[in-house]
mmCIF file of C-alpha atoms in Angstrom:
data_model
loop_
_atom_site.group_PDB
_atom_site.id
_atom_site.type_symbol
_atom_site.label_atom_id
_atom_site.label_comp_id
_atom_site.label_asym_id
_atom_site.label_seq_id
_atom_site.Cartn_x
_atom_site.Cartn_y
_atom_site.Cartn_z
ATOM 1 C CA MET A 16 24.989 10.554 -8.911
ATOM 2 C CA LYS A 17 24.813 8.255 -5.523
ATOM 3 C CA ASN A 18 21.939 6.613 -5.273
ATOM 4 C CA ILE A 19 19.970 5.844 -1.581
ATOM 5 C CA ASP A 20 21.052 1.973 -1.642
ATOM 6 C CA TYR A 21 24.852 3.126 -2.082
ATOM 7 C CA TYR A 22 23.970 5.462 1.489
ATOM 8 C CA ILE A 23 22.183 2.660 3.366
ATOM 9 C CA ARG A 24 25.137 0.343 2.838
ATOM 10 C CA ASP A 25 27.205 2.768 4.074
ATOM 11 C CA LEU A 26 25.598 3.068 6.857
ATOM 12 C CA ALA A 27 25.118 -0.512 7.832
ATOM 13 C CA LYS A 28 28.771 -1.140 7.326
ATOM 14 C CA THR A 29 29.202 1.084 10.242
ATOM 15 C CA ASP A 30 30.668 0.375 13.546
ATOM 16 C CA TYR A 31 27.706 1.728 15.371
ATOM 17 C CA TRP A 32 24.804 -0.339 13.629
ATOM 18 C CA GLN A 33 26.748 -3.522 13.596
ATOM 19 C CA SER A 34 26.721 -3.234 17.120
ATOM 20 C CA LEU A 35 23.022 -1.855 17.645
ATOM 21 C CA TYR A 36 21.821 -4.637 15.083
ATOM 22 C CA ILE A 37 24.023 -7.689 16.806
ATOM 23 C CA ALA A 38 22.795 -6.410 20.033
ATOM 24 C CA SER A 39 18.650 -6.389 18.900
ATOM 25 C CA LYS A 40 19.182 -10.232 17.917
ATOM 26 C CA GLN A 41 20.275 -11.256 21.453
ATOM 27 C CA ASN A 42 18.666 -8.253 23.785
ATOM 28 C CA ASN A 43 15.350 -8.368 22.802
ATOM 29 C CA GLY A 44 14.800 -5.057 24.832
ATOM 30 C CA VAL A 45 17.016 -3.308 22.262
ATOM 31 C CA GLN A 46 15.307 -1.780 19.168
ATOM 32 C CA LEU A 47 16.497 -0.791 16.035
ATOM 33 C CA PHE A 48 13.618 1.404 14.943
ATOM 34 C CA GLU A 49 10.857 2.978 16.651
ATOM 35 C CA ASN A 50 8.390 0.440 14.244
ATOM 36 C CA SER A 51 8.548 -3.386 14.983
ATOM 37 C CA TYR A 52 6.594 -4.235 12.071
ATOM 38 C CA ASN A 53 5.227 -2.682 8.776
ATOM 39 C CA PHE A 54 8.843 -1.971 7.766
ATOM 40 C CA SER A 55 9.219 0.177 4.798
ATOM 41 C CA SER A 56 11.234 -0.644 2.097
ATOM 42 C CA LEU A 57 14.011 1.752 3.060
ATOM 43 C CA GLN A 58 13.982 -0.391 6.308
ATOM 44 C CA VAL A 59 13.831 -3.128 5.015
ATOM 45 C CA GLN A 60 16.776 -2.549 2.776
ATOM 46 C CA PHE A 61 18.420 -1.773 5.775
ATOM 47 C CA LEU A 62 18.424 -4.242 7.741
ATOM 48 C CA GLN A 63 18.909 -6.819 4.475
ATOM 49 C CA TRP A 64 22.524 -4.798 4.431
ATOM 50 C CA LEU A 65 22.726 -5.157 8.329
ATOM 51 C CA SER A 66 22.645 -8.906 8.123
ATOM 52 C CA LEU A 67 24.548 -8.785 4.919
ATOM 53 C CA TYR A 68 27.311 -7.182 6.315
ATOM 54 C CA SER A 69 27.530 -8.906 9.776
ATOM 55 C CA LEU A 70 27.936 -12.141 7.674
ATOM 56 C CA LEU A 71 30.777 -10.474 5.994
ATOM 57 C CA TYR A 72 32.485 -9.325 9.672
ATOM 58 C CA ASN A 73 32.157 -12.601 11.010
ATOM 59 C CA GLU A 74 33.483 -14.230 7.901
ATOM 60 C CA LEU A 75 36.395 -12.092 8.319
ATOM 61 C CA SER A 76 37.099 -12.613 11.853
ATOM 62 C CA GLN A 77 36.766 -16.117 11.185
ATOM 63 C CA HIS A 78 39.645 -15.891 8.148
ATOM 64 C CA GLU A 79 36.638 -18.279 6.488
ATOM 65 C CA ASN A 80 38.467 -16.982 2.709
ATOM 66 C CA LYS A 81 41.612 -15.399 1.792
ATOM 67 C CA PHE A 82 40.016 -13.417 -0.199
ATOM 68 C CA LEU A 83 38.258 -11.236 1.998
ATOM 69 C CA THR A 84 39.462 -8.480 3.823
ATOM 70 C CA GLU A 85 38.568 -5.130 5.357
ATOM 71 C CA ALA A 86 38.991 -2.944 2.211
ATOM 72 C CA VAL A 87 36.760 -5.993 0.207
ATOM 73 C CA ILE A 88 33.928 -4.617 2.532
ATOM 74 C CA ASN A 89 34.876 -1.498 2.558
ATOM 75 C CA ASN A 90 34.407 -1.076 -1.424
ATOM 76 C CA HIS A 91 30.378 -2.014 -2.856
ATOM 77 C CA VAL A 92 31.599 -3.423 -6.152
ATOM 78 C CA ARG A 93 34.504 -5.572 -4.558
ATOM 79 C CA ALA A 94 32.174 -6.853 -1.740
ATOM 80 C CA ASP A 95 29.089 -7.593 -4.616
ATOM 81 C CA ALA A 96 31.858 -9.362 -6.329
ATOM 82 C CA TYR A 97 32.916 -11.636 -2.635
ATOM 83 C CA LEU A 98 29.440 -12.454 -2.255
ATOM 84 C CA TYR A 99 28.900 -13.866 -6.112
ATOM 85 C CA MET A 100 31.843 -15.497 -5.957
ATOM 86 C CA ARG A 101 30.561 -16.571 -2.318
ATOM 87 C CA ARG A 102 27.051 -17.787 -3.698
ATOM 88 C CA LYS A 103 28.454 -19.529 -6.435
ATOM 89 C CA THR A 104 31.195 -21.602 -4.317
ATOM 90 C CA ILE A 105 27.417 -22.499 -2.045
ATOM 91 C CA GLU A 106 25.770 -23.534 -5.136
ATOM 92 C CA LEU A 107 29.192 -25.629 -6.060
ATOM 93 C CA GLU A 108 28.972 -27.382 -2.895
ATOM 94 C CA TRP A 109 25.377 -28.312 -2.560
ATOM 95 C CA LYS A 110 25.665 -29.187 -6.128
ATOM 96 C CA LYS A 111 28.811 -31.681 -5.299
ATOM 97 C CA HIS A 112 27.112 -32.877 -2.776
ATOM 98 C CA GLN A 113 23.947 -33.961 -4.209
ATOM 99 C CA LYS A 114 26.181 -35.811 -6.811
ATOM 100 C CA GLU A 115 27.992 -37.812 -4.283
ATOM 101 C CA LYS A 116 24.057 -38.466 -2.630
ATOM 102 C CA HIS A 117 22.921 -39.714 -5.455
ATOM 103 C CA ILE A 118 26.513 -42.070 -6.621
ATOM 104 C CA ASP A 119 25.820 -43.022 -2.747
ATOM 105 C CA GLU A 120 22.576 -44.585 -3.583
ATOM 106 C CA LEU A 121 22.869 -46.006 -6.106
ATOM 107 C CA LYS A 122 25.957 -47.952 -4.842
ATOM 108 C CA SER A 123 23.632 -48.887 -2.138
ATOM 109 C CA LYS A 124 20.933 -49.797 -4.417
ATOM 110 C CA HIS A 125 23.305 -51.865 -6.406
ATOM 111 C CA LYS A 126 24.578 -53.974 -3.401
ATOM 112 C CA ASN A 127 21.005 -54.121 -1.753
ATOM 113 C CA ALA A 128 20.231 -55.539 -5.685
ATOM 114 C CA LYS A 129 23.381 -57.833 -5.499
ATOM 115 C CA HIS A 130 22.371 -58.930 -1.759
ATOM 116 C CA GLU A 131 18.490 -60.368 -3.293
ATOM 117 C CA VAL A 132 20.468 -62.194 -6.178
ATOM 118 C CA SER A 133 22.502 -63.902 -4.015
ATOM 119 C CA GLU A 134 20.464 -64.922 -1.698
ATOM 120 C CA VAL A 135 18.149 -65.715 -4.468
ATOM 121 C CA ILE A 136 20.955 -67.731 -6.302
ATOM 122 C CA ASP A 137 21.132 -69.242 -2.397
ATOM 123 C CA VAL A 138 18.246 -70.846 -1.657
ATOM 124 C CA GLN A 139 18.007 -72.224 -5.813
ATOM 125 C CA PHE A 140 21.045 -74.147 -5.280
ATOM 126 C CA ARG A 141 20.097 -75.435 -1.340
ATOM 127 C CA GLY A 142 16.555 -76.602 -3.344
ATOM 128 C CA MET D 23 10.073 6.060 -19.008
ATOM 129 C CA GLY D 24 13.329 7.608 -19.107
ATOM 130 C CA LYS D 25 16.749 6.221 -18.154
ATOM 131 C CA GLU D 26 17.183 6.754 -15.093
ATOM 132 C CA THR D 27 13.658 5.696 -13.620
ATOM 133 C CA LEU D 28 14.068 2.730 -15.476
ATOM 134 C CA LYS D 29 17.444 2.049 -13.937
ATOM 135 C CA LYS D 30 15.744 2.708 -10.520
ATOM 136 C CA ALA D 31 13.020 0.154 -11.110
ATOM 137 C CA ILE D 32 15.793 -2.817 -12.231
ATOM 138 C CA THR D 33 17.933 -1.555 -9.168
ATOM 139 C CA GLU D 34 14.622 -2.035 -7.116
ATOM 140 C CA LEU D 35 13.663 -5.296 -8.876
ATOM 141 C CA GLU D 36 16.791 -6.731 -8.668
ATOM 142 C CA SER D 37 17.612 -5.275 -5.084
ATOM 143 C CA LEU D 38 19.264 -8.326 -3.171
ATOM 144 C CA SER D 39 17.485 -6.211 -0.482
ATOM 145 C CA PHE D 40 14.299 -8.254 -0.923
ATOM 146 C CA SER D 41 14.088 -9.876 2.237
ATOM 147 C CA PRO D 42 10.891 -12.524 2.584
ATOM 148 C CA GLU D 43 10.658 -12.691 6.372
ATOM 149 C CA LEU D 44 10.920 -8.851 7.274
ATOM 150 C CA ILE D 45 7.488 -8.436 5.072
ATOM 151 C CA GLN D 46 4.927 -8.275 7.611
ATOM 152 C CA ASP D 47 0.910 -9.867 6.372
ATOM 153 C CA ASN D 48 2.235 -9.457 2.887
ATOM 154 C CA LYS D 49 2.594 -5.423 2.750
ATOM 155 C CA ILE D 50 5.016 -3.048 2.017
ATOM 156 C CA CYS D 51 5.411 0.397 2.876
ATOM 157 C CA PHE D 52 6.951 3.219 0.949
ATOM 158 C CA SER D 53 7.063 6.959 1.905
ATOM 159 C CA TYR D 54 6.125 9.358 -0.861
ATOM 160 C CA ASN D 55 6.175 13.343 -0.068
ATOM 161 C CA ASN D 56 6.431 12.882 3.268
ATOM 162 C CA GLU D 57 3.078 11.082 3.351
ATOM 163 C CA ILE D 58 3.369 7.063 4.424
ATOM 164 C CA TYR D 59 2.004 4.225 1.855
ATOM 165 C CA ARG D 60 1.795 0.803 1.605
ATOM 166 C CA VAL D 61 0.296 -1.718 -0.657
ATOM 167 C CA ARG D 62 -1.213 -5.074 -0.342
ATOM 168 C CA MET D 63 -1.592 -8.308 -1.444
ATOM 169 C CA PRO D 64 -4.969 -8.167 -4.056
ATOM 170 C CA ASN D 65 -7.320 -10.764 -2.300
ATOM 171 C CA GLN D 66 -8.961 -13.321 -4.246
ATOM 172 C CA ARG D 67 -11.845 -11.874 -5.363
ATOM 173 C CA GLU D 68 -9.647 -8.203 -6.401
ATOM 174 C CA LEU D 69 -7.373 -10.546 -8.216
ATOM 175 C CA MET D 70 -10.989 -12.348 -10.034
ATOM 176 C CA GLU D 71 -11.392 -8.533 -11.099
ATOM 177 C CA ALA D 72 -8.191 -8.075 -12.507
ATOM 178 C CA ASP D 73 -8.181 -10.733 -14.222
ATOM 179 C CA ARG D 74 -11.868 -10.397 -15.887
ATOM 180 C CA LEU D 75 -10.821 -6.365 -16.851
ATOM 181 C CA LYS D 76 -7.369 -7.917 -18.397
ATOM 182 C CA ASN D 77 -8.971 -10.091 -20.586
ATOM 183 C CA GLU D 78 -11.479 -7.814 -21.604
ATOM 184 C CA GLN D 79 -8.871 -4.990 -22.267
ATOM 185 C CA GLN D 80 -7.128 -7.924 -24.460
ATOM 186 C CA VAL D 81 -9.936 -8.766 -26.436
ATOM 187 C CA LEU D 82 -10.335 -5.126 -26.716
ATOM 188 C CA LEU D 83 -6.651 -4.669 -28.254
ATOM 189 C CA LEU D 84 -7.302 -8.050 -30.202
ATOM 190 C CA LYS D 85 -10.148 -6.411 -31.856
ATOM 191 C CA GLN D 86 -8.509 -2.467 -32.457
ATOM 192 C CA GLU D 87 -6.845 -1.961 -35.680
ATOM 193 C CA ASN D 88 -3.257 -2.100 -35.630
ATOM 194 C CA THR D 89 -2.099 -3.636 -32.310
ATOM 195 C CA LEU D 90 0.014 -6.251 -32.942
ATOM 196 C CA THR D 91 1.057 -9.167 -30.491
ATOM 197 C CA LYS D 92 4.679 -9.818 -28.740
ATOM 198 C CA LYS D 93 5.496 -11.816 -31.521
ATOM 199 C CA GLN D 94 4.134 -9.909 -34.362
ATOM 200 C CA LEU D 95 5.352 -6.872 -33.280
ATOM 201 C CA LYS D 96 9.130 -8.447 -33.099
ATOM 202 C CA ASN D 97 8.275 -9.994 -36.791
ATOM 203 C CA LEU D 98 7.520 -6.138 -37.573
ATOM 204 C CA LEU D 99 10.974 -4.760 -36.431
ATOM 205 C CA LYS D 100 13.330 -7.256 -37.795
ATOM 206 C CA ASP D 101 11.280 -6.892 -40.896
ATOM 207 C CA THR D 102 11.932 -3.247 -41.471
ATOM 208 C CA ASN D 103 14.824 -3.352 -40.331
ATOM 209 C CA LYS D 104 14.328 -1.036 -36.981
ATOM 210 C CA ALA D 105 15.367 -3.854 -34.234
ATOM 211 C CA ASP D 106 15.991 -7.354 -33.577
ATOM 212 C CA ILE D 107 14.692 -8.290 -30.692
ATOM 213 C CA ASP D 108 15.741 -11.923 -30.199
ATOM 214 C CA LEU D 109 19.252 -10.647 -31.427
ATOM 215 C CA LEU D 110 19.240 -7.553 -28.722
ATOM 216 C CA GLU D 111 17.753 -10.295 -25.785
ATOM 217 C CA LYS D 112 20.429 -12.872 -26.703
ATOM 218 C CA LYS D 113 23.655 -9.814 -26.449
ATOM 219 C CA LEU D 114 21.843 -9.215 -23.235
ATOM 220 C CA GLU D 115 21.586 -12.625 -21.609
ATOM 221 C CA GLU D 116 25.733 -12.455 -22.867
ATOM 222 C CA LEU D 117 26.126 -8.923 -21.450
ATOM 223 C CA GLY D 118 24.734 -10.611 -17.569
ATOM 224 C CA ASN D 119 27.170 -13.947 -17.724
ATOM 225 C CA ASP D 120 30.085 -11.335 -18.772
ATOM 226 C CA LEU D 121 28.935 -9.170 -15.930
ATOM 227 C CA CYS D 122 29.143 -12.789 -13.498
ATOM 228 C CA GLU D 123 32.393 -13.626 -15.024
ATOM 229 C CA GLN D 124 33.823 -10.192 -14.310
ATOM 230 C CA TYR D 125 32.238 -10.175 -10.561
ATOM 231 C CA LEU D 126 34.504 -13.785 -10.116
ATOM 232 C CA LEU D 127 37.711 -12.797 -11.545
ATOM 233 C CA LEU D 128 37.738 -9.303 -9.350
ATOM 234 C CA ALA D 129 36.503 -11.807 -6.035
ATOM 235 C CA LYS D 130 39.905 -12.687 -6.198
ATOM 236 C CA VAL D 131 42.249 -9.812 -6.856
ATOM 237 C CA ILE D 132 44.398 -9.152 -3.525
ATOM 238 C CA ASP D 133 44.051 -5.717 -2.099
ATOM 239 C CA ALA D 134 47.598 -4.511 -3.068
ATOM 240 C CA ASP D 135 47.053 -5.026 -7.153
ATOM 241 C CA THR D 136 44.754 -1.814 -7.548
ATOM 242 C CA VAL D 137 44.906 -1.395 -11.506
ATOM 243 C CA THR D 138 43.504 -4.541 -11.727
ATOM 244 C CA ILE D 139 40.735 -3.920 -9.066
ATOM 245 C CA LYS D 140 40.356 -0.537 -11.112
ATOM 246 C CA LYS D 141 40.236 -2.231 -14.333
ATOM 247 C CA TYR D 142 37.684 -4.446 -13.379
ATOM 248 C CA GLU D 143 36.034 -1.907 -11.294
ATOM 249 C CA ASP D 144 35.461 0.213 -14.701
ATOM 250 C CA ILE D 145 34.536 -3.407 -16.656
ATOM 251 C CA ILE D 146 31.438 -3.570 -14.626
ATOM 252 C CA LYS D 147 30.075 -0.137 -14.785
ATOM 253 C CA GLU D 148 30.621 -0.268 -18.566
ATOM 254 C CA ILE D 149 28.615 -3.635 -18.980
ATOM 255 C CA LYS D 150 25.980 -2.283 -16.586
ATOM 256 C CA GLU D 151 25.530 0.665 -18.597
ATOM 257 C CA SER D 152 24.985 -1.349 -21.625
ATOM 258 C CA ARG D 153 22.306 -3.483 -20.119
ATOM 259 C CA TYR D 154 20.642 -0.224 -18.903
ATOM 260 C CA THR D 155 20.818 0.754 -22.166
ATOM 261 C CA LEU D 156 19.618 -2.326 -23.889
ATOM 262 C CA LEU D 157 16.542 -3.172 -21.837
ATOM 263 C CA GLU D 158 15.617 0.481 -22.260
ATOM 264 C CA GLU D 159 15.460 -0.632 -26.387
ATOM 265 C CA ILE D 160 13.878 -3.748 -25.593
ATOM 266 C CA SER D 161 10.900 -2.219 -23.527
ATOM 267 C CA ASN D 162 10.379 0.850 -25.859
ATOM 268 C CA HIS D 163 10.573 -1.686 -28.604
ATOM 269 C CA LEU D 164 8.138 -3.821 -26.945
ATOM 270 C CA SER D 165 5.852 -1.099 -24.947
ATOM 271 C CA PRO D 166 3.125 -1.326 -28.061
ATOM 272 C CA ALA D 167 2.154 -4.880 -27.879
ATOM 273 C CA ILE D 168 -0.747 -6.444 -26.756
ATOM 274 C CA GLU D 169 0.789 -8.385 -23.677
ATOM 275 C CA ASN D 170 2.907 -5.296 -22.158
ATOM 276 C CA GLN D 171 -0.325 -3.167 -22.718
ATOM 277 C CA VAL D 172 -2.732 -5.752 -21.150
ATOM 278 C CA GLU D 173 0.069 -6.220 -18.444
ATOM 279 C CA GLY D 174 0.572 -2.490 -17.343
ATOM 280 C CA PHE D 175 -3.007 -2.416 -17.629
ATOM 281 C CA TYR D 176 -3.646 -5.454 -14.999
ATOM 282 C CA MET D 177 -1.088 -3.531 -12.368
ATOM 283 C CA SER D 178 -2.511 -0.887 -12.763
ATOM 284 C CA TYR D 179 -6.112 -1.802 -12.161
ATOM 285 C CA LEU D 180 -4.169 -4.316 -8.706
ATOM 286 C CA THR D 181 -2.437 -0.410 -7.881
ATOM 287 C CA SER D 182 -5.496 1.256 -7.954
ATOM 288 C CA VAL D 183 -7.254 -1.445 -5.697
ATOM 289 C CA CYS D 184 -4.359 -2.203 -3.561
ATOM 290 C CA THR D 185 -2.451 1.108 -2.185
ATOM 291 C CA GLU D 186 -3.086 2.859 1.099
ATOM 292 C CA LYS D 187 -2.314 5.718 2.992
ATOM 293 C CA HIS D 188 -1.425 6.090 6.370
ATOM 294 C CA LYS D 189 -2.922 8.568 9.016
ATOM 295 C CA ILE D 190 -3.772 8.577 12.426
ATOM 296 C CA VAL D 191 -7.151 9.117 14.026
ATOM 297 C CA GLU D 192 -7.844 9.296 17.325
ATOM 298 C CA ASN D 193 -4.215 8.188 18.316
ATOM 299 C CA LYS D 194 -4.784 5.416 16.223
ATOM 300 C CA VAL D 195 -2.961 4.324 13.290
ATOM 301 C CA GLU D 196 -5.582 3.522 10.378
ATOM 302 C CA TRP D 197 -5.131 2.957 6.329
ATOM 303 C CA PHE D 198 -7.251 4.271 3.841
ATOM 304 C CA SER D 199 -7.556 3.412 -0.005
ATOM 305 C CA VAL D 200 -6.237 6.152 -2.176
ATOM 306 C CA TRP D 201 -8.222 5.977 -4.894
ATOM 307 C CA SER D 202 -11.821 5.217 -4.319
ATOM 308 C CA SER D 203 -12.163 3.687 -7.947
ATOM 309 C CA PHE D 204 -9.919 2.507 -10.750
ATOM 310 C CA ASP D 205 -11.337 5.746 -12.608
ATOM 311 C CA GLU D 206 -10.830 8.055 -10.069
ATOM 312 C CA TYR D 207 -6.629 6.412 -10.596
ATOM 313 C CA LEU D 208 -6.840 7.187 -14.307
ATOM 314 C CA ASP D 209 -7.777 10.532 -13.762
ATOM 315 C CA LYS D 210 -6.103 11.821 -10.654
ATOM 316 C CA ALA D 211 -3.077 9.661 -9.829
ATOM 317 C CA GLU D 212 -0.161 11.378 -9.986
ATOM 318 C CA ALA D 213 2.572 9.839 -11.505
ATOM 319 C CA ASP D 214 5.103 9.500 -9.682
ATOM 320 C CA LEU D 215 3.214 8.175 -6.793
ATOM 321 C CA SER D 216 1.302 5.779 -8.879
ATOM 322 C CA TYR D 217 5.337 4.659 -10.153
ATOM 323 C CA TYR D 218 5.924 3.505 -6.630
ATOM 324 C CA ALA D 219 2.767 2.152 -5.851
ATOM 325 C CA ILE D 220 3.075 -0.089 -8.963
ATOM 326 C CA CYS D 221 7.298 -0.893 -8.203
ATOM 327 C CA SER D 222 6.584 -1.653 -4.467
ATOM 328 C CA LEU D 223 2.856 -3.918 -5.624
ATOM 329 C CA THR D 224 5.683 -5.570 -8.418
ATOM 330 C CA LYS D 225 7.999 -6.489 -5.851
ATOM 331 C CA LEU D 226 5.489 -7.988 -3.346
ATOM 332 C CA ILE D 227 3.557 -10.331 -6.436
ATOM 333 C CA MET D 228 7.299 -11.508 -7.318
ATOM 334 C CA HIS D 229 7.842 -12.535 -3.508
ATOM 335 C CA ILE D 230 4.540 -14.382 -3.105
ATOM 336 C CA ARG D 231 5.226 -16.129 -6.492
ATOM 337 C CA GLN D 232 8.549 -17.469 -5.540
#
């Protein structure tokens, strides 16, 4: 049996709702729901999927990842798998970036310390 | 709690759909029997009262005979060969890791390879089912533990205080407390409504703690 999430996802990826979602982001006059605050949990769920599928379609149009295709977007399990891989890749890149930053900081500290030592030696030598 | 209810609760709690920036004023709305309800975050006074009652309840349970802490219950279950909770929890963790691995493998399969796609989809489905079964087993075994009873009591109290019902009064939206007291909640709350409310409040509190 399919749960409500299944139908919400199917609805969120349709051209109609994706167009409305993009229009609502660009133009304040376009509203997705009758209410504009106090969203129900179903509305929150729907908005989350709208935004995720919008991101996937955007990445698809820019050919950002060879593993992302229209068939992946149209299959919930494959879309979940892709989103998981995407998150892992971002996490790895972030860790790599942090490591490189840390190495640069250490190098810079080492360089400064070396500079200070050579200044001290220089002063002592001249003195 | 039945398997389907547990599944639903896990899906709700694990769901990616929880978008923090969309929660207005620390409240979550939900519908039940064509009526709109919401849960709000408890204020400091309500939290203090909930803590006080929780402590009272904990002391009461500790004084009672035949009550066990989680650790004692785990030991008892193991000693009587009923269940090894630590082992089950380890299995659960392994299944979680397995699931992640299968997702990564599936993500790299090309569209044309339908056989492999089907294979991974089936494996993922199987792992998910096993996880639900294990979670249900662990939850059933540990539900009598004092800690779990006390936590359930705490959430029930907060739910009784923080659940409100939507009404239109003279063309204006008004929110009214569903239950006038904890006693009324205990005596009259419909099981399904209280389940939805507890689930929503758990989500809300988890979001605030994040």
